[in-house]
Amino acid sequence: MSQLRVGVIGTGMMGCEHLRNLIGIPEVTITAISDIHEQQREWAKHTLKDSVSPIATFADHQDLLNSGLIDAVLVATPNFTHKALLDDIFETDIPVMVEKPMCTTVADCISIVHAQEKRSAITWVGLEYRYMAPVAGLLRQLHSGAVGNLKMMSIREHRFPFLVKVDNWNRFSQNTGGTLVEKCCHFFDLMNLAVGSRPVRVLASGGQDVNHLDEIYDAGPSDILDNAYVITEYANGVRTMLDLSMFAEGGQHEQEITVVGDTGKIEAFIPGNGKIFLGQRASRSVHEIEVPVDPDVTHMGFHFGASYIECKRFVDAVLSNKAPEVTVADGLWSVVIGAAAHKSIDERRPVLISEYDL
Ligand SMILES: NC(=O)c1ccc[n+]([C@@H]2O[C@H](COP(=O)([O-])OP(=O)(O)OC[C@H]3O[C@@H](n4cnc5c(N)ncnc54)[C@H](O)[C@@H]3O)[C@@H](O)[C@H]2O)c1
């Protein structure tokens, strides 16, 4: 197979970003989309405009899966729908890329990991921060030993509040898994990747102190956390910290990532300006390393080209029968830390990862 027919389930903000990514991948023909809302299906058609031949549109994802029109599928629906959709997709042999978080609970993630063991088609989890140029550059330097043995890592995300989503699904922790699962699974994935070990203990403090406090919906008041500190200890002795504020849109960088080893330190900023910074203790010097965006990226989207790269690599993996780079195990472990952090906040105590049946 040299050409892949791809369908997209869920054509909101992220589904349409993926449609634009897919348009820019020569090996892809977008053949079908599915969304429960007609307005969103229309938005998808508008997004595709003249880029592709007429596509099939379905209100029900089962009709898309049964259509015989797709060789692979992308899922970009609200978090709380991922588990049921994956269960249905796993009844087929269609390869899938599912948006993060893989599921909203640890138990559901474990169930997906077990189900994937019985399946030959790949499942790729949309943890695309790994592919942002400054992050990929930082990980390359770290893993090449540029700062010796990693000891500490911190990620600061100071940004704007959650955007408005279709049906306001993201206003409730029940739907998202909680902020530390919903969006911070990206950062816990990076920590897991950098540290190369499993988390053993999580201590967090956080709350909903500024955002959405006056938003009342039919289902009740919005209950999403908007700031937190999360400390994670790993089995190999490395410790990490997340500093999240979602009422801090005035900063210079949306994310600041620092890794400190026993011989030096690397700093990366997102979006950054094509550079990361490598400091050495011995010389007390800091020098810049160029980390340009891959020139093959045809669509930058809202994620600085990273979601294009993940789509491209997913397509390449399917076409060449390769294993996914971002696995369901990665999906699980990125959710575990977020879930443990919420538990730590709720129960006001450190949470051992051994409390989960992993
Ligand atoms: N990778 C990233 O950085 C990133 C960024 C934003 C969102 N996301 C993830 O993408 C997913 C979608 O988020 P979004 O921001 O696009 O939300 P959105 O509300 O803009 O879009 C969700 C779409 O899914 C549709 N939908 C809901 N249930 C459906 C179902 N059962 N079948 C088909 N369509 C259905 C909705 O009608 C809507 O059009 C979420 O899991 C979110 O966490 C990832």
XYZ file of C-alpha atoms and ligand atoms in Angstrom:
402
model
C 0.000 0.000 0.000
C 1.437 3.395 -0.943
C -1.663 5.497 -0.440
C -3.785 5.636 2.713
C -7.495 6.431 2.886
C -8.031 8.240 6.181
C -11.174 9.147 8.125
C -11.513 11.562 11.050
C -13.992 11.131 13.914
C -14.762 14.429 15.650
C -14.261 17.544 13.567
C -13.954 20.286 16.144
C -10.822 22.328 16.709
C -8.368 19.453 16.795
C -10.139 17.296 14.195
C -9.960 20.210 11.737
C -6.285 20.794 12.581
C -5.723 17.146 11.680
C -7.684 17.562 8.435
C -5.318 20.403 7.494
C -2.348 18.233 8.485
C -3.630 15.348 6.390
C -4.168 17.604 3.356
C -0.428 18.279 3.481
C 0.585 14.596 3.457
C 0.904 13.357 -0.138
C 0.306 9.677 0.801
C -3.116 10.482 2.298
C -6.551 10.675 0.744
C -9.154 11.966 3.193
C -12.240 9.917 2.392
C -14.670 10.320 5.279
C -15.460 12.223 8.457
C -17.888 11.688 11.294
C -19.278 14.124 13.847
C -22.478 14.018 15.875
C -23.196 17.667 15.038
C -24.171 18.702 11.509
C -22.608 22.140 12.031
C -19.270 20.458 12.773
C -19.533 18.225 9.709
C -20.113 21.379 7.686
C -17.059 22.965 9.314
C -15.014 19.967 8.247
C -16.255 20.323 4.666
C -15.421 24.024 4.783
C -11.941 23.175 6.126
C -11.371 20.757 3.273
C -12.843 23.118 0.664
C -11.397 22.226 -2.731
C -8.479 20.283 -1.280
C -10.056 16.863 -1.735
C -12.763 15.200 -3.778
C -16.158 15.020 -2.091
C -15.943 13.051 1.125
C -18.488 10.876 2.890
C -19.908 12.381 6.077
C -21.501 10.417 8.881
C -23.313 11.420 12.057
C -22.521 8.027 13.610
C -18.933 6.811 13.848
C -20.078 3.185 13.398
C -21.267 4.031 9.891
C -17.846 5.487 9.122
C -16.099 2.396 10.522
C -18.377 0.081 8.506
C -18.204 2.154 5.311
C -15.233 0.352 3.766
C -13.935 3.814 2.856
C -11.045 4.077 5.299
C -7.714 2.321 5.906
C -6.936 4.340 9.043
C -8.798 6.641 11.403
C -8.043 9.629 13.639
C -10.139 10.238 16.755
C -10.472 13.863 17.896
C -13.619 13.757 20.004
C -13.997 14.889 23.636
C -11.871 12.956 26.126
C -14.778 11.140 27.774
C -15.761 9.528 24.445
C -12.323 8.026 23.667
C -12.800 4.757 25.589
C -16.096 3.804 23.921
C -14.835 4.849 20.483
C -11.624 2.841 20.902
C -13.693 -0.177 22.002
C -15.656 0.089 18.740
C -12.541 0.658 16.620
C -10.872 -2.339 18.298
C -13.722 -4.486 16.903
C -12.155 -3.716 13.486
C -8.590 -4.011 12.191
C -8.379 -0.298 11.397
C -5.229 1.479 12.680
C -6.073 4.468 14.843
C -4.500 7.631 16.145
C -6.423 8.820 19.199
C -6.080 12.278 20.663
C -4.750 12.702 24.166
C -5.618 11.854 26.858
C -6.056 8.255 25.742
C -8.893 7.908 28.290
C -10.062 9.937 31.281
C -9.327 7.302 33.950
C -6.446 4.965 34.754
C -8.817 1.971 34.733
C -10.004 2.773 31.190
C -6.405 3.262 30.011
C -5.440 -0.126 31.458
C -8.383 -1.736 29.670
C -7.178 -0.213 26.359
C -3.603 -1.418 26.951
C -4.896 -4.961 27.489
C -7.189 -4.783 24.442
C -4.317 -3.517 22.270
C -2.268 -6.617 23.189
C -4.841 -8.718 21.295
C -4.837 -6.520 18.209
C -2.464 -6.346 15.258
C -3.438 -2.883 13.904
C -1.574 -0.039 15.595
C -2.944 2.473 18.091
C -1.014 5.738 18.286
C -1.719 8.244 21.072
C -1.691 11.937 20.136
C 0.958 13.174 22.552
C 2.440 15.612 20.063
C 4.551 17.849 22.316
C 7.441 15.409 21.751
C 7.571 16.631 18.164
C 7.825 20.360 18.881
C 11.258 21.453 17.682
C 12.535 22.859 21.027
C 11.286 19.799 22.924
C 12.718 17.327 20.427
C 16.011 19.276 20.556
C 16.078 19.194 24.352
C 15.381 15.441 24.421
C 18.106 14.826 21.817
C 20.682 16.735 23.854
C 19.610 15.097 27.104
C 19.737 11.576 25.697
C 23.109 12.218 24.061
C 24.504 12.830 27.565
C 25.058 16.587 27.174
C 24.253 17.264 30.851
C 25.432 13.995 32.377
C 22.935 12.045 34.453
C 19.509 13.653 34.642
C 18.510 14.530 38.195
C 15.724 17.126 37.940
C 13.211 18.328 35.356
C 10.701 21.119 35.547
C 7.978 22.246 33.185
C 6.249 25.545 33.698
C 3.096 26.159 31.720
C 1.717 29.642 32.240
C -1.019 30.255 29.708
C -4.524 31.376 28.884
C -7.681 29.674 30.237
C -9.325 26.712 28.515
C -11.029 27.713 25.281
C -14.751 27.232 24.720
C -15.473 23.784 23.214
C -18.440 22.241 21.453
C -21.201 21.633 24.063
C -18.805 23.034 26.722
C -17.569 19.509 27.408
C -14.256 20.788 28.788
C -15.905 22.676 31.666
C -16.294 19.512 33.747
C -13.602 17.256 35.194
C -15.880 14.270 34.676
C -15.593 14.850 30.922
C -11.931 15.767 30.713
C -10.397 13.541 33.395
C -9.423 16.750 35.225
C -7.004 19.440 34.046
C -3.920 17.471 35.123
C -5.067 14.563 32.955
C -6.642 16.563 30.134
C -3.831 18.905 29.205
C -0.960 18.016 31.493
C -0.751 14.447 30.165
C 1.398 16.122 27.474
C 3.904 17.256 30.099
C 3.864 14.028 32.090
C 4.560 12.215 28.819
C 7.609 14.439 28.275
C 8.775 13.805 31.818
C 8.361 10.036 31.388
C 10.254 10.213 28.115
C 13.086 12.330 29.517
C 13.464 10.404 32.765
C 13.237 6.941 31.189
C 11.858 5.354 34.338
C 8.464 4.840 35.982
C 6.909 7.316 38.444
C 6.571 6.010 41.999
C 5.127 8.904 44.060
C 3.190 12.089 43.282
C 2.598 15.091 45.538
C 0.388 17.918 44.279
C -1.333 21.081 45.394
C -3.811 22.911 43.205
C -7.285 24.329 42.799
C -9.783 26.351 40.787
C -9.074 29.860 41.992
C -9.685 32.279 39.109
C -11.181 30.814 35.935
C -14.784 29.887 35.108
C -15.949 30.551 38.673
C -19.146 32.236 37.501
C -19.952 29.719 34.758
C -23.090 27.715 35.579
C -24.348 25.129 33.081
C -27.314 22.751 33.060
C -24.990 20.172 34.621
C -23.983 22.644 37.367
C -21.009 24.951 37.940
C -17.774 24.415 36.059
C -15.344 22.460 38.245
C -12.011 22.597 36.409
C -8.747 23.191 38.226
C -6.793 26.189 36.905
C -3.477 26.054 38.797
C -1.272 23.447 40.420
C 2.187 22.345 41.421
C 2.878 18.655 40.851
C 6.037 16.924 42.095
C 6.768 13.417 40.819
C 9.446 11.038 42.054
C 10.679 8.323 39.695
C 12.044 4.848 40.418
C 15.534 5.910 39.223
C 15.668 8.785 41.725
C 14.923 11.634 39.287
C 12.355 14.178 40.458
C 10.205 16.409 38.276
C 7.911 19.349 38.856
C 5.046 20.839 36.895
C 4.063 24.466 37.565
C 0.721 25.148 35.906
C -1.184 28.401 35.781
C -4.064 28.920 33.381
C -4.504 32.588 34.229
C -1.057 33.757 33.154
C -1.373 34.676 29.488
C 0.921 37.693 29.951
C 4.190 35.738 30.084
C 7.036 35.621 27.573
C 6.726 31.882 26.965
C 3.779 29.525 27.171
C 5.985 26.683 28.356
C 9.460 26.661 29.884
C 11.207 23.305 30.191
C 14.389 22.754 32.176
C 16.374 19.561 32.667
C 19.280 19.514 35.100
C 21.897 16.794 35.073
C 24.966 16.369 37.259
C 27.162 18.224 34.730
C 24.834 20.785 33.193
C 21.420 22.097 32.349
C 19.251 22.502 29.222
C 16.501 25.071 28.843
C 13.821 25.075 26.142
C 11.001 27.513 25.589
C 7.783 27.107 23.621
C 7.193 28.540 21.150
C 10.812 29.702 21.511
C 12.658 31.173 18.567
C 14.439 28.188 17.087
C 16.957 27.872 19.921
C 17.525 25.950 23.130
C 20.197 26.682 25.727
C 22.844 24.307 27.019
C 24.721 25.283 30.153
C 27.795 23.514 31.556
C 28.705 23.597 35.235
C 32.445 23.118 34.689
C 32.861 26.165 32.428
C 29.879 28.084 33.845
C 29.018 28.820 30.235
C 25.756 28.746 28.301
C 25.553 28.295 24.572
C 22.709 28.326 22.093
C 21.760 25.336 19.984
C 19.687 25.851 16.831
C 16.490 23.766 16.741
C 14.702 24.746 13.534
C 11.275 23.346 12.659
C 11.495 20.437 10.203
C 11.266 22.077 6.733
C 8.995 19.225 5.555
C 6.208 20.452 7.832
C 3.562 21.810 5.473
C 1.065 22.890 8.135
C 2.046 24.579 11.401
C -1.451 24.517 12.970
C -1.883 25.585 16.589
C 0.987 23.370 17.735
C 3.997 24.725 15.855
C 4.028 21.883 13.341
C 4.046 19.105 15.952
C 0.606 17.721 15.141
C 1.594 17.624 11.446
C 4.680 15.566 12.327
C 2.661 13.122 14.452
C 0.108 12.655 11.640
C 2.890 12.115 9.097
C 4.669 9.580 11.295
C 1.387 7.780 12.043
C 0.710 7.523 8.304
C 4.282 6.311 7.650
C 3.972 3.701 10.411
C 0.712 2.363 8.978
C 2.016 2.282 5.403
C 5.275 0.588 6.326
C 3.855 -1.712 9.005
C 5.933 -0.175 11.769
C 5.224 0.022 15.498
C 3.765 3.293 16.796
C 6.210 5.783 18.300
C 3.649 6.870 20.888
C 2.098 3.749 22.325
C -0.919 2.963 24.460
C 1.556 2.379 27.327
C 2.725 5.986 26.866
C -0.943 7.019 26.878
C -1.501 5.130 30.131
C 1.570 6.444 31.982
C 0.888 10.047 31.001
C -2.600 9.710 32.511
C -1.381 7.897 35.640
C 0.604 10.893 36.901
C -2.255 13.324 36.202
C -4.769 11.081 37.948
C -2.438 10.598 40.925
C -1.929 14.372 41.106
C -5.685 14.956 41.266
C -5.962 12.300 43.961
C -3.128 13.961 45.881
C -4.939 17.319 45.719
C -8.302 15.837 46.665
C -6.955 13.764 49.552
C -4.221 16.226 50.621
C -1.489 13.591 50.715
C 1.288 12.114 48.588
C -0.009 9.317 46.352
C 1.968 6.165 45.676
C 1.656 4.863 42.122
C 1.549 1.378 43.662
C -1.963 2.302 44.850
C -3.059 1.720 41.250
C -3.535 -1.768 39.896
C -0.962 -1.408 37.105
N -2.899 17.517 20.916
C -3.289 18.660 21.416
O -2.481 19.474 21.749
C -4.760 18.908 21.546
C -5.265 20.208 21.495
C -6.645 20.386 21.609
C -7.472 19.290 21.813
N -6.936 18.047 21.884
C -7.779 16.872 22.110
O -8.589 16.678 20.956
C -9.864 16.177 21.327
C -10.938 17.106 20.769
O -10.769 18.383 21.340
P -11.243 19.686 20.567
O -10.516 20.800 21.186
O -11.157 19.488 19.103
O -12.780 19.740 21.015
P -14.020 20.330 20.180
O -15.132 20.462 21.151
O -13.585 21.520 19.416
O -14.335 19.174 19.129
C -14.836 17.923 19.492
C -15.718 17.439 18.350
O -16.115 16.092 18.601
C -17.489 15.952 18.229
N -18.033 14.772 18.884
C -18.416 14.612 20.162
N -18.780 13.336 20.379
C -18.627 12.675 19.201
C -18.836 11.337 18.782
N -19.258 10.389 19.627
N -18.605 11.029 17.477
C -18.187 11.963 16.609
N -17.956 13.252 16.952
C -18.173 13.593 18.234
C -18.101 17.269 18.641
O -19.344 17.502 17.992
C -17.017 18.244 18.224
O -17.158 18.664 16.895
C -9.857 16.090 22.851
O -9.527 14.790 23.249
C -8.769 17.043 23.264
O -8.168 16.711 24.496
C -5.603 17.845 21.728
